[in-house]
Structures are given as structure tokens and as C-alpha cells.
mmCIF file of N, CA and C in Angstrom:
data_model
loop_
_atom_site.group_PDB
_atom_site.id
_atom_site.type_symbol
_atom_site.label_atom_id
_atom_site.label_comp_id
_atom_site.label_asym_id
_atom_site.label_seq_id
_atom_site.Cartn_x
_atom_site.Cartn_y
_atom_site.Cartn_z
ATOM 1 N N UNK A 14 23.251 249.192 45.724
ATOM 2 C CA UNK A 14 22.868 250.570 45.930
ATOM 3 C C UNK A 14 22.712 250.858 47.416
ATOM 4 N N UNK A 15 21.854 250.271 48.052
ATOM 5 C CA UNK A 15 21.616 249.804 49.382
ATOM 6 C C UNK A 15 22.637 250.535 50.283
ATOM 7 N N UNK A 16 23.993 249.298 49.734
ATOM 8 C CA UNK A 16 25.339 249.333 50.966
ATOM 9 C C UNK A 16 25.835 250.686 50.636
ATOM 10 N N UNK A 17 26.107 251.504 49.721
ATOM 11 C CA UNK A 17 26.720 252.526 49.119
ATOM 12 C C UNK A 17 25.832 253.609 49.933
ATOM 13 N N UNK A 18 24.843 253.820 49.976
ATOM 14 C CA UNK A 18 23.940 254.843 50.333
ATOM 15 C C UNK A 18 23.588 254.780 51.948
ATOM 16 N N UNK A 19 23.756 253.403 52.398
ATOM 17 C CA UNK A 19 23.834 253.360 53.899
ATOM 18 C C UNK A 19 25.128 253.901 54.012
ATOM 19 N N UNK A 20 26.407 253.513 53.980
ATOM 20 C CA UNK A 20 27.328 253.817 54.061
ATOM 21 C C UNK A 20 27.954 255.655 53.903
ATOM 22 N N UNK A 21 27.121 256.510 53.002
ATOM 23 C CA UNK A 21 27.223 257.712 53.274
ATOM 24 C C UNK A 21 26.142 257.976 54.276
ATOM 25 N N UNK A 22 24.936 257.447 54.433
ATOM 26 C CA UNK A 22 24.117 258.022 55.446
ATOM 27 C C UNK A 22 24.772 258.146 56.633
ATOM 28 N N UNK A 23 25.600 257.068 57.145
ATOM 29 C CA UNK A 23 25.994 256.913 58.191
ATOM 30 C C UNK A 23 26.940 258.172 58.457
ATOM 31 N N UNK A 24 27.329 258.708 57.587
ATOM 32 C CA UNK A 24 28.602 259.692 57.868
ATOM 33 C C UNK A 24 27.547 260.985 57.783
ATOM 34 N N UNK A 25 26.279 260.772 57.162
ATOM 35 C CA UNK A 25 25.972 262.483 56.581
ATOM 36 C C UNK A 25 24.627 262.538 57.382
ATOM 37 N N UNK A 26 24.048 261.527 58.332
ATOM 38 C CA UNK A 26 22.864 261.306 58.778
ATOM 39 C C UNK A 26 21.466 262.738 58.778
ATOM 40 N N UNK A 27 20.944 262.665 57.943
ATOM 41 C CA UNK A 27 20.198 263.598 57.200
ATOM 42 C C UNK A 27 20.394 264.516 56.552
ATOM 43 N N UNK A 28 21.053 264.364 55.759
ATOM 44 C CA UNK A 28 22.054 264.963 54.934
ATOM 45 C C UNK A 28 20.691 265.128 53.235
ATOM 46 N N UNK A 29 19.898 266.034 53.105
ATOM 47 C CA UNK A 29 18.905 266.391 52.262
ATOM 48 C C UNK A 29 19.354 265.811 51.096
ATOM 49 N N UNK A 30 20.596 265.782 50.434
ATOM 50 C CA UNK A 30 20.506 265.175 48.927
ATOM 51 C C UNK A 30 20.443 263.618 48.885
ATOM 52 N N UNK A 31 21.291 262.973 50.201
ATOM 53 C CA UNK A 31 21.256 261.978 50.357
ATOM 54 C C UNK A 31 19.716 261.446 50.537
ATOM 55 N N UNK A 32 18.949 261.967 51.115
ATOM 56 C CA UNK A 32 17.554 262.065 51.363
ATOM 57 C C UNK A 32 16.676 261.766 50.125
ATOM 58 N N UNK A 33 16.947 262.942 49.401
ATOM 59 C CA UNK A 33 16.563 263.084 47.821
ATOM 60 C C UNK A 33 16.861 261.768 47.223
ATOM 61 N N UNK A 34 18.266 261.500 47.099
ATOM 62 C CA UNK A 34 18.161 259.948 46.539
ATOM 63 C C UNK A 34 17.495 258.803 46.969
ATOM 64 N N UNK A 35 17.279 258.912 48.004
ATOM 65 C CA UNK A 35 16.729 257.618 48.394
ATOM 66 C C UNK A 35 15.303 258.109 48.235
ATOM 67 N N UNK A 36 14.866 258.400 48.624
ATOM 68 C CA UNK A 36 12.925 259.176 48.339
ATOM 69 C C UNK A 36 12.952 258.840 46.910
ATOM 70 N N UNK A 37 13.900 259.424 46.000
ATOM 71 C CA UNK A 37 13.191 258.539 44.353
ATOM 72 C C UNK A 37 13.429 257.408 44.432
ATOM 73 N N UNK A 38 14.594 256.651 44.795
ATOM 74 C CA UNK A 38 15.020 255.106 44.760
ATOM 75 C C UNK A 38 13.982 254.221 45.148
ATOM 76 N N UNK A 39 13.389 254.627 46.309
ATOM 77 C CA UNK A 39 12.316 254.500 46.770
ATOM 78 C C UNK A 39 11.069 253.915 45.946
ATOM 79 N N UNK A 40 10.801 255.254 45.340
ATOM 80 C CA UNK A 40 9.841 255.255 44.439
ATOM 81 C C UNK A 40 9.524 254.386 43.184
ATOM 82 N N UNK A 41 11.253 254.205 43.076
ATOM 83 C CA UNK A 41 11.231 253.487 41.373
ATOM 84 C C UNK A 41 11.652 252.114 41.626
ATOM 85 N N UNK A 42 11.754 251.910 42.823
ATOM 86 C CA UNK A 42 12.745 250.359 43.588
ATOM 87 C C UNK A 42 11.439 249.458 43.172
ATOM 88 N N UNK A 43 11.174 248.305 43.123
ATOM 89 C CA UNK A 43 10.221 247.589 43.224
ATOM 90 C C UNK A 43 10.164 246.894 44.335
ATOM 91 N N UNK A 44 8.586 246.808 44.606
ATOM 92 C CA UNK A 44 7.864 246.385 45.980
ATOM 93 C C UNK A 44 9.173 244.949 46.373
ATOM 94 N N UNK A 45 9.240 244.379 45.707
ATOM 95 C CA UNK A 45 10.100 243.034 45.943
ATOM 96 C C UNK A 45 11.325 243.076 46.410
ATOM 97 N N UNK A 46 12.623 244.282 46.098
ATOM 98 C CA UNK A 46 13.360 244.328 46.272
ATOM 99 C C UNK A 46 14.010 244.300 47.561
ATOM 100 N N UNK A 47 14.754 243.536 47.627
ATOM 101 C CA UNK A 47 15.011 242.940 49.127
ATOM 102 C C UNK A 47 15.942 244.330 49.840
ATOM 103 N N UNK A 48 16.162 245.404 49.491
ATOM 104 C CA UNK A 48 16.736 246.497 50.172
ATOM 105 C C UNK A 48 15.300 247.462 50.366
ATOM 106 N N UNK A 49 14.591 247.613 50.108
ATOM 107 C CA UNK A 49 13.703 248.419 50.141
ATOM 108 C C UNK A 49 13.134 248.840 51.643
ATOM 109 N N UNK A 50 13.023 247.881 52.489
ATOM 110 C CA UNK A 50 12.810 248.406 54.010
ATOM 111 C C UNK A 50 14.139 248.996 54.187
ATOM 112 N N UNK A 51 15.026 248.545 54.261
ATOM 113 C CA UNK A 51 16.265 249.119 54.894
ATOM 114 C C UNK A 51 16.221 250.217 54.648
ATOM 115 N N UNK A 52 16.230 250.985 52.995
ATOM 116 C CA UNK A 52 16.715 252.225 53.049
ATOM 117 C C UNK A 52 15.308 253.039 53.493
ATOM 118 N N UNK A 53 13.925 252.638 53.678
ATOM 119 C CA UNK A 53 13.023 253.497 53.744
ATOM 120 C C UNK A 53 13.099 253.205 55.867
ATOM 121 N N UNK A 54 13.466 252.443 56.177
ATOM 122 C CA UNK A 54 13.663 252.380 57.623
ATOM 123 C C UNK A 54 14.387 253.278 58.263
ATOM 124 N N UNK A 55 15.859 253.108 57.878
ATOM 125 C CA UNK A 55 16.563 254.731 57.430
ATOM 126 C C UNK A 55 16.164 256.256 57.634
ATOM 127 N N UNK A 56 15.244 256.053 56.662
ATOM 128 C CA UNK A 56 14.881 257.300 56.156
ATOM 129 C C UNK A 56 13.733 257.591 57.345
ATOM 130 N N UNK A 57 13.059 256.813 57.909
ATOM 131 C CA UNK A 57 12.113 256.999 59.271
ATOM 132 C C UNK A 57 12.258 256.873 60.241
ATOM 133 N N UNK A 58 13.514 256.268 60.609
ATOM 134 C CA UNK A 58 13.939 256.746 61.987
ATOM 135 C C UNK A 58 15.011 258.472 62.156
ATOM 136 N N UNK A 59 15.035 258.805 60.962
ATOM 137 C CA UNK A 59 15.678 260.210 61.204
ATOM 138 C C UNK A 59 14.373 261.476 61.084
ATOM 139 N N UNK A 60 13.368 260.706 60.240
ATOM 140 C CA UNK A 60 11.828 261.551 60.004
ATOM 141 C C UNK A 60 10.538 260.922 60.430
ATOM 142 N N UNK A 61 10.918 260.192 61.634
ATOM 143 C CA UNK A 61 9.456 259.486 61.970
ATOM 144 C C UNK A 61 8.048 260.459 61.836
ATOM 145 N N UNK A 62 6.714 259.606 60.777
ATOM 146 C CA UNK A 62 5.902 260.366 60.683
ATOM 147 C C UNK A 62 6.083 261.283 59.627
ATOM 148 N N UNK A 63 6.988 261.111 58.774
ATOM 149 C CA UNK A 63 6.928 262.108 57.659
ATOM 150 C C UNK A 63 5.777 261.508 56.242
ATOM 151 N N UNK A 64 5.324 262.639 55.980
ATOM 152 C CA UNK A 64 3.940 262.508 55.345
ATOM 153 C C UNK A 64 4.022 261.598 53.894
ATOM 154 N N UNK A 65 5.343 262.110 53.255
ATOM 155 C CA UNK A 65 6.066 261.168 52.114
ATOM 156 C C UNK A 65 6.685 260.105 52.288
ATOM 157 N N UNK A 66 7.007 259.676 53.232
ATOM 158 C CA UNK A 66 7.371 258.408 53.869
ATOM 159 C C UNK A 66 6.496 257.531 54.546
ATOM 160 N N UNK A 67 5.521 258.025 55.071
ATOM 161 C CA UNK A 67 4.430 257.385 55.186
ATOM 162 C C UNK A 67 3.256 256.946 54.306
ATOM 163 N N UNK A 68 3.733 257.963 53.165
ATOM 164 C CA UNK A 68 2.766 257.357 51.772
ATOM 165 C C UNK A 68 3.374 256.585 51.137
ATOM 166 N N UNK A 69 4.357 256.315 50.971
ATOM 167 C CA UNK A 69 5.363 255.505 50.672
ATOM 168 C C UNK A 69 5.442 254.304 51.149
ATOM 169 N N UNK A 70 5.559 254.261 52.565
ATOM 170 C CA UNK A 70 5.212 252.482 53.433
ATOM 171 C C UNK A 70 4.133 252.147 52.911
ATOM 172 N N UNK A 71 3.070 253.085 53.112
ATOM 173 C CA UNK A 71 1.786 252.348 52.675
ATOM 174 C C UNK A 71 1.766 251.697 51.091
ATOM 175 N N UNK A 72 2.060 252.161 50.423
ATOM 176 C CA UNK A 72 2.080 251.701 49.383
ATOM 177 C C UNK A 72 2.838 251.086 48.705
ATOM 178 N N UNK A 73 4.564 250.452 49.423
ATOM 179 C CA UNK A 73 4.958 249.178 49.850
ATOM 180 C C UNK A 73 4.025 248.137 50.107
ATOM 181 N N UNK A 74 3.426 248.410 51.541
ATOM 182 C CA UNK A 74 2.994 247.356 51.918
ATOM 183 C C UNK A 74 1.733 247.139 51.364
ATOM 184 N N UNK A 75 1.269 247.843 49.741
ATOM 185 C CA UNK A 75 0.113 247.145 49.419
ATOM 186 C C UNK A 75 0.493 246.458 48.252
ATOM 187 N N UNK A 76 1.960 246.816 48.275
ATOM 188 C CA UNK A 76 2.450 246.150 46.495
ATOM 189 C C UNK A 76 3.366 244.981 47.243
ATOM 190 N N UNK A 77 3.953 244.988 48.372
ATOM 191 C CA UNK A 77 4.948 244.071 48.526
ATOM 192 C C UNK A 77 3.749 242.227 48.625
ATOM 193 N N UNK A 78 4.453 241.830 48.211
ATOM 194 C CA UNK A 78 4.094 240.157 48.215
ATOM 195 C C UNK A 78 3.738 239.756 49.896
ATOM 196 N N UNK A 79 2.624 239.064 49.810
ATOM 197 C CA UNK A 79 1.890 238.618 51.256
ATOM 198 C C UNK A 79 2.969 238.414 51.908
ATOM 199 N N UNK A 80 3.806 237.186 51.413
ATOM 200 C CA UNK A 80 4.727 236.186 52.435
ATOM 201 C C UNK A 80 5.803 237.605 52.628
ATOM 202 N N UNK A 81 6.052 238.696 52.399
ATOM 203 C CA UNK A 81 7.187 239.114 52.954
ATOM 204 C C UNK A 81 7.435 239.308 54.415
ATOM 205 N N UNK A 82 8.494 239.116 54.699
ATOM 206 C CA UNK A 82 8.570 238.997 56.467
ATOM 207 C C UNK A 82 8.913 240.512 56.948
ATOM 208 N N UNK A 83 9.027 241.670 55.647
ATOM 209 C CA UNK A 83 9.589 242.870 56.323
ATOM 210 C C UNK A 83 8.221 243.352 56.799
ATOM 211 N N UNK A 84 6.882 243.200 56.177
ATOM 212 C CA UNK A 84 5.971 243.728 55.886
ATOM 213 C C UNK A 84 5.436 244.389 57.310
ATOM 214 N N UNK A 85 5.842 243.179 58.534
ATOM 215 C CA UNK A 85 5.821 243.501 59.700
ATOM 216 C C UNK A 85 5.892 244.765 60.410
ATOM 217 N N UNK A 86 7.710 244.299 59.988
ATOM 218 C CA UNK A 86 8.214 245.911 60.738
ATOM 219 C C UNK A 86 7.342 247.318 60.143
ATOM 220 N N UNK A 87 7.714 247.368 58.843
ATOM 221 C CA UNK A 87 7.034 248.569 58.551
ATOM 222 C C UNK A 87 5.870 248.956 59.091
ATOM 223 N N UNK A 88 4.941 248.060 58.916
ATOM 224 C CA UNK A 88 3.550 248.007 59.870
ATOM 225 C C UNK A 88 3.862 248.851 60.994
ATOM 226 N N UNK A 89 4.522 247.969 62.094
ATOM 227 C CA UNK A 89 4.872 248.792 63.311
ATOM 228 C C UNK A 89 5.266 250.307 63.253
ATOM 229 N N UNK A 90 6.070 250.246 62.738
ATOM 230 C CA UNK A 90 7.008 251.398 62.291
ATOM 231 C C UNK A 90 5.932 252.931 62.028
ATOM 232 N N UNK A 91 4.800 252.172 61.002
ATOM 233 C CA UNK A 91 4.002 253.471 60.307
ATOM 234 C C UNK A 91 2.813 253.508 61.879
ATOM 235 N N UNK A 92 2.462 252.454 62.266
ATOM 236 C CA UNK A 92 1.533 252.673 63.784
ATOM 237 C C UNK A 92 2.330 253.503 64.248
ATOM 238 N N UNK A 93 3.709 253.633 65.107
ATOM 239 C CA UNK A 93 4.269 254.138 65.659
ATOM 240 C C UNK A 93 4.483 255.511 65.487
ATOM 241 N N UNK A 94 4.974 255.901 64.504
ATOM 242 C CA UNK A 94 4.966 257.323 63.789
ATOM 243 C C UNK A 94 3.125 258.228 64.015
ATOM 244 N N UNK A 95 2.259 257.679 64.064
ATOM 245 C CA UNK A 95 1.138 257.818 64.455
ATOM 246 C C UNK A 95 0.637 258.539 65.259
ATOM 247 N N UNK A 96 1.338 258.116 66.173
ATOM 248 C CA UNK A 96 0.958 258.373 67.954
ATOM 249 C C UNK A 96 1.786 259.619 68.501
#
């Protein structure tokens, strides 16, 4: 799903339906799924600080598993949007 949806982002870069899909994918993806930063990373460097995307990291990073190594970035990512 991931490569398919990066792959139009890249051509449609905020392109609202494309948006739309990923914001539910998002939603229904599970904390574990190893695409899940990518497409919500995506989605915050074109909306840094967006209020649904930031409720969204957060609540990744309270479902994703300790050892994950993305858990990081996002961290940064949602500080950053912050400021």
C-alpha cells in the first residue's frame, strides 16, 4: 500500500484525496506496521503541526511497541511541529 501511495504522492504532493487516504489508512493501519511512519512522515512534512496528524503520532507512539526504532523520529518530528 505504502509504495503505491508514495508513488502518487510524489506526482500529486498534497493532493486532498490522496491525503484522505492515507489519514484513514492511518487510522486503521496497526501500531506495528512497518509502513506506518513513512506514510504519516509524508503526510507531516507537507502539514507540519497539523492537529490530526499530531493526534495521530501521539497515539502511534503510545500503541507502537517500546523496541521500535521509528518511535524516535516521530518524537522529533511532533517536538518540532511545536515550535
Amino acid at each position: 500500500w505504502q509504495y503505491i501511495w508514495q508513488a502518487l504522492w510524489k506526482e500529486k504532493p498534497g493532493d486532498e484525496a490522496l491525503m484522505a487516504l492515507a489519514t484513514t489508512w492511518l487510522g486503521e493501519a496497526p501500531a506495528e506496521h512497518g509502513s506506518w511512519k513513512y506514510v504519516w512522515e509524508a503526510l507531516w512534512k507537507e502539514t507540519p503541526g497539523d492537529e490530526a496528524l499530531t493526534a495521530q503520532g501521539r497515539t502511534w507512539l503510545s500503541e507502537a511497541p517500546a523496541g521500535n526504532i521509528k518511535r524516535t523520529a516521530i518524537e522529533r518530528m511532533l517536538l518540532k511541529g511545536k515550535s
